[in-house]
Amino acid sequence: MTDKTMTADEAVSRLASGMTLGIGGWGSRRKPMELVRALLRTGITDLTVVSYGGPDVGMLAAAGRLRALVAPFVTLDSIPLEPHYRAARESGAFALTEIDEAMFLWGLHAAANRLPFLPVRAGLGSDVMRVNPGLRTVTSPYDDGETFVAVPALRLDAALVHVNRADRRGNGQYLGPDPYFDDLFCEAADAAYVSCERVVETAEFAKEGPPQSLLLKRHVVTGVVEAPGGAHFTSCVPDYGRDEDAQRAYATTPWPEFAAQYLDERTT
């Protein structure tokens, strides 16, 4: 079977400026921060990022790498609004498509299933339609005649996600309380790069967690990066929680000063 292991730098070397990039995790939880850090060490820019945003978005925004963002929110969880994202957005540094969490989810589902859109009720009667004039509605062809929002597929050139365990073939396992839709990010992408706390033999998955914890299937994974602590300072339960001291330092330090140290750190 194919050995898909590589370093973080090797993974991001396969990305390019102008791509649409999906980043898994949720807020400040199980974000692929080692892959984001490796990305920030490159000259890649002009990105459209699709994310349930956290410090991944804040760092890329602060570094001037974003052309556009598609997100339902950008938060550090214990710090409600991501400050570096806020500063970049208020300066008009990139375009923003802000949609409902459910609309975002079904956009990923549409892309994962190679559909142009999926109909949802979320967004109807709200300002989501006003601030996103490009959204369209569709009418059910059946007797109910109901109107839905036609959420466009969130198709990705590449996805970056982090899980607790993976094998060399690209199967990935989460051991925490929530999958955070990382499987959909991988399925919606042309290429998916998965970092993990530890690479294990395939047979070890059964010792780590139940069958339903096997979140990522090898056929949608392009590369596997072993990165212990690779989600830090975000959480990767049960391996570790969020490093609140490090997160506060990030949130209160000007980006150039923070980046000077952060981008030189490596977990691998």
PDB file of C-alpha atoms in Angstrom:
ATOM      1  CA  MET A   1       0.000   0.000   0.000  1.00  0.00           C
ATOM      2  CA  THR A   2       1.111   3.592  -0.609  1.00  0.00           C
ATOM      3  CA  ASP A   3       3.040   5.319   2.164  1.00  0.00           C
ATOM      4  CA  LYS A   4       1.685   8.880   2.207  1.00  0.00           C
ATOM      5  CA  THR A   5       3.814  10.254   5.043  1.00  0.00           C
ATOM      6  CA  MET A   6       5.640  13.532   4.466  1.00  0.00           C
ATOM      7  CA  THR A   7       6.805  16.570   6.392  1.00  0.00           C
ATOM      8  CA  ALA A   8       4.699  19.673   6.905  1.00  0.00           C
ATOM      9  CA  ASP A   9       6.975  21.628   4.584  1.00  0.00           C
ATOM     10  CA  GLU A  10       6.635  18.948   1.909  1.00  0.00           C
ATOM     11  CA  ALA A  11       2.847  19.087   2.223  1.00  0.00           C
ATOM     12  CA  VAL A  12       2.582  22.852   1.790  1.00  0.00           C
ATOM     13  CA  SER A  13       5.087  22.784  -1.072  1.00  0.00           C
ATOM     14  CA  ARG A  14       2.253  21.217  -3.072  1.00  0.00           C
ATOM     15  CA  LEU A  15       0.053  24.270  -2.541  1.00  0.00           C
ATOM     16  CA  ALA A  16       0.137  27.396  -4.696  1.00  0.00           C
ATOM     17  CA  SER A  17      -0.911  31.014  -4.614  1.00  0.00           C
ATOM     18  CA  GLY A  18      -4.486  31.650  -5.696  1.00  0.00           C
ATOM     19  CA  MET A  19      -5.841  28.338  -4.390  1.00  0.00           C
ATOM     20  CA  THR A  20      -9.081  27.815  -2.498  1.00  0.00           C
ATOM     21  CA  LEU A  21      -7.962  26.223   0.754  1.00  0.00           C
ATOM     22  CA  GLY A  22     -10.188  24.516   3.325  1.00  0.00           C
ATOM     23  CA  ILE A  23      -8.936  24.347   6.915  1.00  0.00           C
ATOM     24  CA  GLY A  24     -10.562  21.928   9.338  1.00  0.00           C
ATOM     25  CA  GLY A  25     -11.222  22.168  13.055  1.00  0.00           C
ATOM     26  CA  TRP A  26     -13.603  24.591  14.716  1.00  0.00           C
ATOM     27  CA  GLY A  27     -12.739  27.951  16.250  1.00  0.00           C
ATOM     28  CA  SER A  28      -9.735  27.271  18.462  1.00  0.00           C
ATOM     29  CA  ARG A  29     -10.199  23.508  18.492  1.00  0.00           C
ATOM     30  CA  ARG A  30      -8.105  20.923  16.657  1.00  0.00           C
ATOM     31  CA  LYS A  31      -6.760  23.314  14.061  1.00  0.00           C
ATOM     32  CA  PRO A  32      -3.867  22.082  11.866  1.00  0.00           C
ATOM     33  CA  MET A  33      -1.541  24.762  13.231  1.00  0.00           C
ATOM     34  CA  GLU A  34       1.733  23.068  12.273  1.00  0.00           C
ATOM     35  CA  LEU A  35       0.535  22.987   8.660  1.00  0.00           C
ATOM     36  CA  VAL A  36      -0.605  26.623   8.915  1.00  0.00           C
ATOM     37  CA  ARG A  37       2.785  27.572  10.331  1.00  0.00           C
ATOM     38  CA  ALA A  38       4.531  25.777   7.458  1.00  0.00           C
ATOM     39  CA  LEU A  39       2.262  27.587   5.012  1.00  0.00           C
ATOM     40  CA  LEU A  40       3.147  30.930   6.560  1.00  0.00           C
ATOM     41  CA  ARG A  41       6.843  30.179   6.040  1.00  0.00           C
ATOM     42  CA  THR A  42       6.229  30.064   2.280  1.00  0.00           C
ATOM     43  CA  GLY A  43       5.474  32.912  -0.082  1.00  0.00           C
ATOM     44  CA  ILE A  44       2.037  31.503  -0.942  1.00  0.00           C
ATOM     45  CA  THR A  45      -0.604  34.221  -1.016  1.00  0.00           C
ATOM     46  CA  ASP A  46      -3.862  35.334  -2.678  1.00  0.00           C
ATOM     47  CA  LEU A  47      -5.719  32.485  -0.959  1.00  0.00           C
ATOM     48  CA  THR A  48      -9.441  31.950  -0.633  1.00  0.00           C
ATOM     49  CA  VAL A  49      -9.833  30.238   2.735  1.00  0.00           C
ATOM     50  CA  VAL A  50     -12.899  28.212   3.736  1.00  0.00           C
ATOM     51  CA  SER A  51     -13.017  27.596   7.484  1.00  0.00           C
ATOM     52  CA  TYR A  52     -14.950  27.481  10.712  1.00  0.00           C
ATOM     53  CA  GLY A  53     -12.417  30.109  11.574  1.00  0.00           C
ATOM     54  CA  GLY A  54      -9.978  30.384  14.447  1.00  0.00           C
ATOM     55  CA  PRO A  55      -6.309  31.363  14.697  1.00  0.00           C
ATOM     56  CA  ASP A  56      -5.699  29.739  11.316  1.00  0.00           C
ATOM     57  CA  VAL A  57      -7.711  32.523   9.715  1.00  0.00           C
ATOM     58  CA  GLY A  58      -6.333  35.181  12.063  1.00  0.00           C
ATOM     59  CA  MET A  59      -2.726  34.361  11.236  1.00  0.00           C
ATOM     60  CA  LEU A  60      -3.250  34.152   7.476  1.00  0.00           C
ATOM     61  CA  ALA A  61      -5.185  37.433   7.584  1.00  0.00           C
ATOM     62  CA  ALA A  62      -2.542  39.183   9.669  1.00  0.00           C
ATOM     63  CA  ALA A  63       0.180  37.966   7.313  1.00  0.00           C
ATOM     64  CA  GLY A  64      -1.680  39.353   4.284  1.00  0.00           C
ATOM     65  CA  ARG A  65      -2.186  35.966   2.629  1.00  0.00           C
ATOM     66  CA  LEU A  66      -5.959  36.157   2.119  1.00  0.00           C
ATOM     67  CA  ARG A  67      -7.776  37.310  -0.976  1.00  0.00           C
ATOM     68  CA  ALA A  68     -11.121  36.099   0.333  1.00  0.00           C
ATOM     69  CA  LEU A  69     -12.653  34.239   3.260  1.00  0.00           C
ATOM     70  CA  VAL A  70     -15.751  32.056   3.432  1.00  0.00           C
ATOM     71  CA  ALA A  71     -16.747  31.461   7.065  1.00  0.00           C
ATOM     72  CA  PRO A  72     -19.690  31.440   9.474  1.00  0.00           C
ATOM     73  CA  PHE A  73     -17.488  32.930  12.243  1.00  0.00           C
ATOM     74  CA  VAL A  74     -13.885  33.513  13.323  1.00  0.00           C
ATOM     75  CA  THR A  75     -13.332  32.972  17.048  1.00  0.00           C
ATOM     76  CA  LEU A  76     -10.795  31.838  19.623  1.00  0.00           C
ATOM     77  CA  ASP A  77     -13.621  30.329  21.715  1.00  0.00           C
ATOM     78  CA  SER A  78     -12.463  31.581  25.121  1.00  0.00           C
ATOM     79  CA  ILE A  79     -11.720  34.902  23.362  1.00  0.00           C
ATOM     80  CA  PRO A  80     -14.956  35.483  21.437  1.00  0.00           C
ATOM     81  CA  LEU A  81     -13.667  37.467  18.445  1.00  0.00           C
ATOM     82  CA  GLU A  82     -10.326  36.694  16.819  1.00  0.00           C
ATOM     83  CA  PRO A  83      -8.452  40.036  17.114  1.00  0.00           C
ATOM     84  CA  HIS A  84      -5.998  39.659  14.211  1.00  0.00           C
ATOM     85  CA  TYR A  85      -8.813  38.650  11.879  1.00  0.00           C
ATOM     86  CA  ARG A  86     -10.878  41.609  13.091  1.00  0.00           C
ATOM     87  CA  ALA A  87      -8.086  44.105  12.448  1.00  0.00           C
ATOM     88  CA  ALA A  88      -7.469  42.798   8.931  1.00  0.00           C
ATOM     89  CA  ARG A  89     -11.159  42.701   8.100  1.00  0.00           C
ATOM     90  CA  GLU A  90     -11.769  46.240   9.392  1.00  0.00           C
ATOM     91  CA  SER A  91      -8.942  47.464   7.155  1.00  0.00           C
ATOM     92  CA  GLY A  92     -10.642  45.889   4.126  1.00  0.00           C
ATOM     93  CA  ALA A  93      -7.704  43.556   3.503  1.00  0.00           C
ATOM     94  CA  PHE A  94      -9.812  40.759   1.993  1.00  0.00           C
ATOM     95  CA  ALA A  95     -13.314  39.926   0.786  1.00  0.00           C
ATOM     96  CA  LEU A  96     -15.667  38.108   3.155  1.00  0.00           C
ATOM     97  CA  THR A  97     -18.549  35.732   2.517  1.00  0.00           C
ATOM     98  CA  GLU A  98     -20.215  35.224   5.890  1.00  0.00           C
ATOM     99  CA  ILE A  99     -22.924  32.583   5.936  1.00  0.00           C
ATOM    100  CA  ASP A 100     -24.915  30.588   8.482  1.00  0.00           C
ATOM    101  CA  GLU A 101     -23.173  27.561  10.037  1.00  0.00           C
ATOM    102  CA  ALA A 102     -25.736  25.192   8.525  1.00  0.00           C
ATOM    103  CA  MET A 103     -25.357  26.774   5.086  1.00  0.00           C
ATOM    104  CA  PHE A 104     -21.590  26.330   5.375  1.00  0.00           C
ATOM    105  CA  LEU A 105     -22.040  22.665   6.327  1.00  0.00           C
ATOM    106  CA  TRP A 106     -24.302  21.953   3.365  1.00  0.00           C
ATOM    107  CA  GLY A 107     -21.923  23.776   1.039  1.00  0.00           C
ATOM    108  CA  LEU A 108     -19.273  21.259   2.116  1.00  0.00           C
ATOM    109  CA  HIS A 109     -21.765  18.405   1.676  1.00  0.00           C
ATOM    110  CA  ALA A 110     -22.537  19.607  -1.850  1.00  0.00           C
ATOM    111  CA  ALA A 111     -18.856  19.738  -2.770  1.00  0.00           C
ATOM    112  CA  ALA A 112     -18.162  16.346  -1.190  1.00  0.00           C
ATOM    113  CA  ASN A 113     -20.983  14.828  -3.267  1.00  0.00           C
ATOM    114  CA  ARG A 114     -19.964  16.700  -6.454  1.00  0.00           C
ATOM    115  CA  LEU A 115     -23.219  18.637  -6.569  1.00  0.00           C
ATOM    116  CA  PRO A 116     -23.402  22.286  -7.673  1.00  0.00           C
ATOM    117  CA  PHE A 117     -25.590  23.225  -4.699  1.00  0.00           C
ATOM    118  CA  LEU A 118     -27.896  21.867  -2.025  1.00  0.00           C
ATOM    119  CA  PRO A 119     -31.234  23.360  -0.901  1.00  0.00           C
ATOM    120  CA  VAL A 120     -31.518  24.429   2.747  1.00  0.00           C
ATOM    121  CA  ARG A 121     -33.967  26.419   4.864  1.00  0.00           C
ATOM    122  CA  ALA A 122     -31.209  28.178   6.796  1.00  0.00           C
ATOM    123  CA  GLY A 123     -30.791  31.807   5.786  1.00  0.00           C
ATOM    124  CA  LEU A 124     -34.362  32.457   4.683  1.00  0.00           C
ATOM    125  CA  GLY A 125     -35.793  35.596   6.261  1.00  0.00           C
ATOM    126  CA  SER A 126     -32.393  36.706   7.540  1.00  0.00           C
ATOM    127  CA  ASP A 127     -29.752  39.257   6.585  1.00  0.00           C
ATOM    128  CA  VAL A 128     -27.605  36.431   5.210  1.00  0.00           C
ATOM    129  CA  MET A 129     -29.460  36.881   1.940  1.00  0.00           C
ATOM    130  CA  ARG A 130     -29.041  40.657   2.024  1.00  0.00           C
ATOM    131  CA  VAL A 131     -25.294  40.652   2.661  1.00  0.00           C
ATOM    132  CA  ASN A 132     -24.730  37.854   0.130  1.00  0.00           C
ATOM    133  CA  PRO A 133     -26.677  39.059  -2.911  1.00  0.00           C
ATOM    134  CA  GLY A 134     -25.148  36.316  -5.028  1.00  0.00           C
ATOM    135  CA  LEU A 135     -27.140  33.636  -3.189  1.00  0.00           C
ATOM    136  CA  ARG A 136     -30.115  32.238  -5.062  1.00  0.00           C
ATOM    137  CA  THR A 137     -33.309  30.470  -4.056  1.00  0.00           C
ATOM    138  CA  VAL A 138     -34.943  27.437  -5.632  1.00  0.00           C
ATOM    139  CA  THR A 139     -38.495  26.120  -5.541  1.00  0.00           C
ATOM    140  CA  SER A 140     -39.235  22.497  -4.788  1.00  0.00           C
ATOM    141  CA  PRO A 141     -40.455  20.660  -7.919  1.00  0.00           C
ATOM    142  CA  TYR A 142     -42.867  18.621  -5.780  1.00  0.00           C
ATOM    143  CA  ASP A 143     -46.366  19.415  -4.561  1.00  0.00           C
ATOM    144  CA  ASP A 144     -45.161  21.348  -1.513  1.00  0.00           C
ATOM    145  CA  GLY A 145     -43.698  24.102  -3.745  1.00  0.00           C
ATOM    146  CA  GLU A 146     -41.456  25.229  -0.872  1.00  0.00           C
ATOM    147  CA  THR A 147     -38.708  27.791  -1.408  1.00  0.00           C
ATOM    148  CA  PHE A 148     -35.145  27.034  -0.279  1.00  0.00           C
ATOM    149  CA  VAL A 149     -31.774  28.731  -0.344  1.00  0.00           C
ATOM    150  CA  ALA A 150     -29.571  27.113  -2.990  1.00  0.00           C
ATOM    151  CA  VAL A 151     -26.253  26.934  -1.140  1.00  0.00           C
ATOM    152  CA  PRO A 152     -23.394  26.648  -3.653  1.00  0.00           C
ATOM    153  CA  ALA A 153     -20.831  23.891  -3.267  1.00  0.00           C
ATOM    154  CA  LEU A 154     -17.719  24.906  -1.323  1.00  0.00           C
ATOM    155  CA  ARG A 155     -15.312  23.175  -3.674  1.00  0.00           C
ATOM    156  CA  LEU A 156     -11.683  23.202  -2.472  1.00  0.00           C
ATOM    157  CA  ASP A 157      -8.362  22.899  -4.257  1.00  0.00           C
ATOM    158  CA  ALA A 158      -6.818  21.539  -1.056  1.00  0.00           C
ATOM    159  CA  ALA A 159      -7.710  20.885   2.580  1.00  0.00           C
ATOM    160  CA  LEU A 160      -5.612  20.928   5.756  1.00  0.00           C
ATOM    161  CA  VAL A 161      -6.896  19.063   8.831  1.00  0.00           C
ATOM    162  CA  HIS A 162      -5.510  17.666  12.099  1.00  0.00           C
ATOM    163  CA  VAL A 163      -6.569  14.455  13.840  1.00  0.00           C
ATOM    164  CA  ASN A 164      -5.400  12.450  16.826  1.00  0.00           C
ATOM    165  CA  ARG A 165      -4.136   9.383  14.965  1.00  0.00           C
ATOM    166  CA  ALA A 166      -3.470   8.389  11.356  1.00  0.00           C
ATOM    167  CA  ASP A 167      -1.810   5.543   9.548  1.00  0.00           C
ATOM    168  CA  ARG A 168       0.638   5.808   6.672  1.00  0.00           C
ATOM    169  CA  ARG A 169      -2.082   5.059   4.139  1.00  0.00           C
ATOM    170  CA  GLY A 170      -4.148   8.124   5.033  1.00  0.00           C
ATOM    171  CA  ASN A 171      -6.828   6.739   7.337  1.00  0.00           C
ATOM    172  CA  GLY A 172      -7.450   9.181  10.181  1.00  0.00           C
ATOM    173  CA  GLN A 173      -8.970   8.839  13.650  1.00  0.00           C
ATOM    174  CA  TYR A 174     -10.363  11.457  16.032  1.00  0.00           C
ATOM    175  CA  LEU A 175     -10.582  10.658  19.738  1.00  0.00           C
ATOM    176  CA  GLY A 176     -12.211  13.804  21.074  1.00  0.00           C
ATOM    177  CA  PRO A 177     -15.878  14.760  21.403  1.00  0.00           C
ATOM    178  CA  ASP A 178     -16.471  16.143  17.900  1.00  0.00           C
ATOM    179  CA  PRO A 179     -15.316  15.406  14.329  1.00  0.00           C
ATOM    180  CA  TYR A 180     -15.678  19.103  13.349  1.00  0.00           C
ATOM    181  CA  PHE A 181     -16.561  18.102   9.730  1.00  0.00           C
ATOM    182  CA  ASP A 182     -12.923  17.356   8.880  1.00  0.00           C
ATOM    183  CA  ASP A 183     -14.080  14.422   6.768  1.00  0.00           C
ATOM    184  CA  LEU A 184     -16.168  16.760   4.607  1.00  0.00           C
ATOM    185  CA  PHE A 185     -13.254  19.156   4.129  1.00  0.00           C
ATOM    186  CA  CYS A 186     -11.173  16.267   2.793  1.00  0.00           C
ATOM    187  CA  GLU A 187     -13.971  14.940   0.584  1.00  0.00           C
ATOM    188  CA  ALA A 188     -14.658  18.433  -0.810  1.00  0.00           C
ATOM    189  CA  ALA A 189     -11.017  18.930  -1.835  1.00  0.00           C
ATOM    190  CA  ASP A 190      -8.902  17.858  -4.799  1.00  0.00           C
ATOM    191  CA  ALA A 191      -6.051  17.136  -2.341  1.00  0.00           C
ATOM    192  CA  ALA A 192      -6.100  16.718   1.441  1.00  0.00           C
ATOM    193  CA  TYR A 193      -3.163  16.911   3.855  1.00  0.00           C
ATOM    194  CA  VAL A 194      -3.681  15.478   7.317  1.00  0.00           C
ATOM    195  CA  SER A 195      -1.457  16.142  10.303  1.00  0.00           C
ATOM    196  CA  CYS A 196      -1.773  13.924  13.353  1.00  0.00           C
ATOM    197  CA  GLU A 197      -0.471  13.559  16.862  1.00  0.00           C
ATOM    198  CA  ARG A 198       0.890  10.125  16.084  1.00  0.00           C
ATOM    199  CA  VAL A 199       1.181   7.813  13.092  1.00  0.00           C
ATOM    200  CA  VAL A 200       0.076   4.300  14.071  1.00  0.00           C
ATOM    201  CA  GLU A 201      -0.241   0.937  12.413  1.00  0.00           C
ATOM    202  CA  THR A 202      -3.720   0.390  10.992  1.00  0.00           C
ATOM    203  CA  ALA A 203      -4.472  -2.368  13.499  1.00  0.00           C
ATOM    204  CA  GLU A 204      -3.856   0.036  16.384  1.00  0.00           C
ATOM    205  CA  PHE A 205      -6.948   2.105  15.561  1.00  0.00           C
ATOM    206  CA  ALA A 206      -9.134  -0.501  17.275  1.00  0.00           C
ATOM    207  CA  LYS A 207      -7.109  -0.115  20.477  1.00  0.00           C
ATOM    208  CA  GLU A 208      -7.421   3.692  20.458  1.00  0.00           C
ATOM    209  CA  GLY A 209     -11.142   4.151  19.907  1.00  0.00           C
ATOM    210  CA  PRO A 210     -14.411   2.680  18.592  1.00  0.00           C
ATOM    211  CA  PRO A 211     -15.010   2.078  14.869  1.00  0.00           C
ATOM    212  CA  GLN A 212     -16.979   5.327  14.474  1.00  0.00           C
ATOM    213  CA  SER A 213     -13.850   7.282  15.453  1.00  0.00           C
ATOM    214  CA  LEU A 214     -12.306   6.360  12.096  1.00  0.00           C
ATOM    215  CA  LEU A 215     -13.133   9.666  10.480  1.00  0.00           C
ATOM    216  CA  LEU A 216     -10.914   9.961   7.406  1.00  0.00           C
ATOM    217  CA  LYS A 217     -10.697   7.383   4.649  1.00  0.00           C
ATOM    218  CA  ARG A 218      -7.435   6.898   2.796  1.00  0.00           C
ATOM    219  CA  HIS A 219      -8.910   7.391  -0.659  1.00  0.00           C
ATOM    220  CA  VAL A 220      -9.510  11.102   0.036  1.00  0.00           C
ATOM    221  CA  VAL A 221      -6.171  11.789   1.767  1.00  0.00           C
ATOM    222  CA  THR A 222      -3.112  12.868  -0.207  1.00  0.00           C
ATOM    223  CA  GLY A 223      -0.512  13.236   2.524  1.00  0.00           C
ATOM    224  CA  VAL A 224       0.009  12.400   6.212  1.00  0.00           C
ATOM    225  CA  VAL A 225       2.196  14.503   8.509  1.00  0.00           C
ATOM    226  CA  GLU A 226       3.158  13.232  11.959  1.00  0.00           C
ATOM    227  CA  ALA A 227       3.137  16.361  14.127  1.00  0.00           C
ATOM    228  CA  PRO A 228       2.981  15.818  17.892  1.00  0.00           C
ATOM    229  CA  GLY A 229       1.463  18.976  19.335  1.00  0.00           C
ATOM    230  CA  GLY A 230       0.526  19.965  15.797  1.00  0.00           C
ATOM    231  CA  ALA A 231      -2.715  21.681  16.846  1.00  0.00           C
ATOM    232  CA  HIS A 232      -1.090  23.808  19.578  1.00  0.00           C
ATOM    233  CA  PHE A 233      -2.114  26.314  20.908  1.00  0.00           C
ATOM    234  CA  THR A 234      -5.604  25.115  19.981  1.00  0.00           C
ATOM    235  CA  SER A 235      -6.968  22.000  21.677  1.00  0.00           C
ATOM    236  CA  CYS A 236      -6.644  18.416  20.538  1.00  0.00           C
ATOM    237  CA  VAL A 237      -8.668  16.508  23.106  1.00  0.00           C
ATOM    238  CA  PRO A 238      -7.898  14.050  24.673  1.00  0.00           C
ATOM    239  CA  ASP A 239      -4.205  14.518  23.861  1.00  0.00           C
ATOM    240  CA  TYR A 240      -4.191  18.075  25.229  1.00  0.00           C
ATOM    241  CA  GLY A 241      -6.436  21.036  25.866  1.00  0.00           C
ATOM    242  CA  ARG A 242      -6.138  24.568  24.583  1.00  0.00           C
ATOM    243  CA  ASP A 243      -3.059  26.439  25.838  1.00  0.00           C
ATOM    244  CA  GLU A 244      -4.849  29.518  27.160  1.00  0.00           C
ATOM    245  CA  ASP A 245      -1.611  31.336  28.092  1.00  0.00           C
ATOM    246  CA  ALA A 246      -0.201  30.902  24.595  1.00  0.00           C
ATOM    247  CA  GLN A 247      -3.499  31.928  23.056  1.00  0.00           C
ATOM    248  CA  ARG A 248      -3.675  35.092  25.165  1.00  0.00           C
ATOM    249  CA  ALA A 249      -0.103  35.930  24.136  1.00  0.00           C
ATOM    250  CA  TYR A 250      -1.093  35.504  20.490  1.00  0.00           C
ATOM    251  CA  ALA A 251      -4.212  37.627  20.891  1.00  0.00           C
ATOM    252  CA  THR A 252      -2.429  40.505  22.654  1.00  0.00           C
ATOM    253  CA  THR A 253       0.854  40.613  20.718  1.00  0.00           C
ATOM    254  CA  PRO A 254       1.245  42.542  17.442  1.00  0.00           C
ATOM    255  CA  TRP A 255       1.478  40.035  14.612  1.00  0.00           C
ATOM    256  CA  PRO A 256       5.007  40.915  13.376  1.00  0.00           C
ATOM    257  CA  GLU A 257       6.384  40.448  16.869  1.00  0.00           C
ATOM    258  CA  PHE A 258       4.499  37.199  17.457  1.00  0.00           C
ATOM    259  CA  ALA A 259       5.337  35.828  14.009  1.00  0.00           C
ATOM    260  CA  ALA A 260       9.071  36.410  14.446  1.00  0.00           C
ATOM    261  CA  GLN A 261       9.131  33.644  17.039  1.00  0.00           C
ATOM    262  CA  TYR A 262       6.136  31.544  16.058  1.00  0.00           C
ATOM    263  CA  LEU A 263       7.141  30.842  12.478  1.00  0.00           C
ATOM    264  CA  ASP A 264      10.526  29.505  13.563  1.00  0.00           C
ATOM    265  CA  GLU A 265       9.002  26.958  15.943  1.00  0.00           C
ATOM    266  CA  ARG A 266       8.502  23.429  14.675  1.00  0.00           C
ATOM    267  CA  THR A 267       6.785  20.477  16.261  1.00  0.00           C
ATOM    268  CA  THR A 268       8.371  17.970  13.867  1.00  0.00           C
TER     269      THR A 268
END
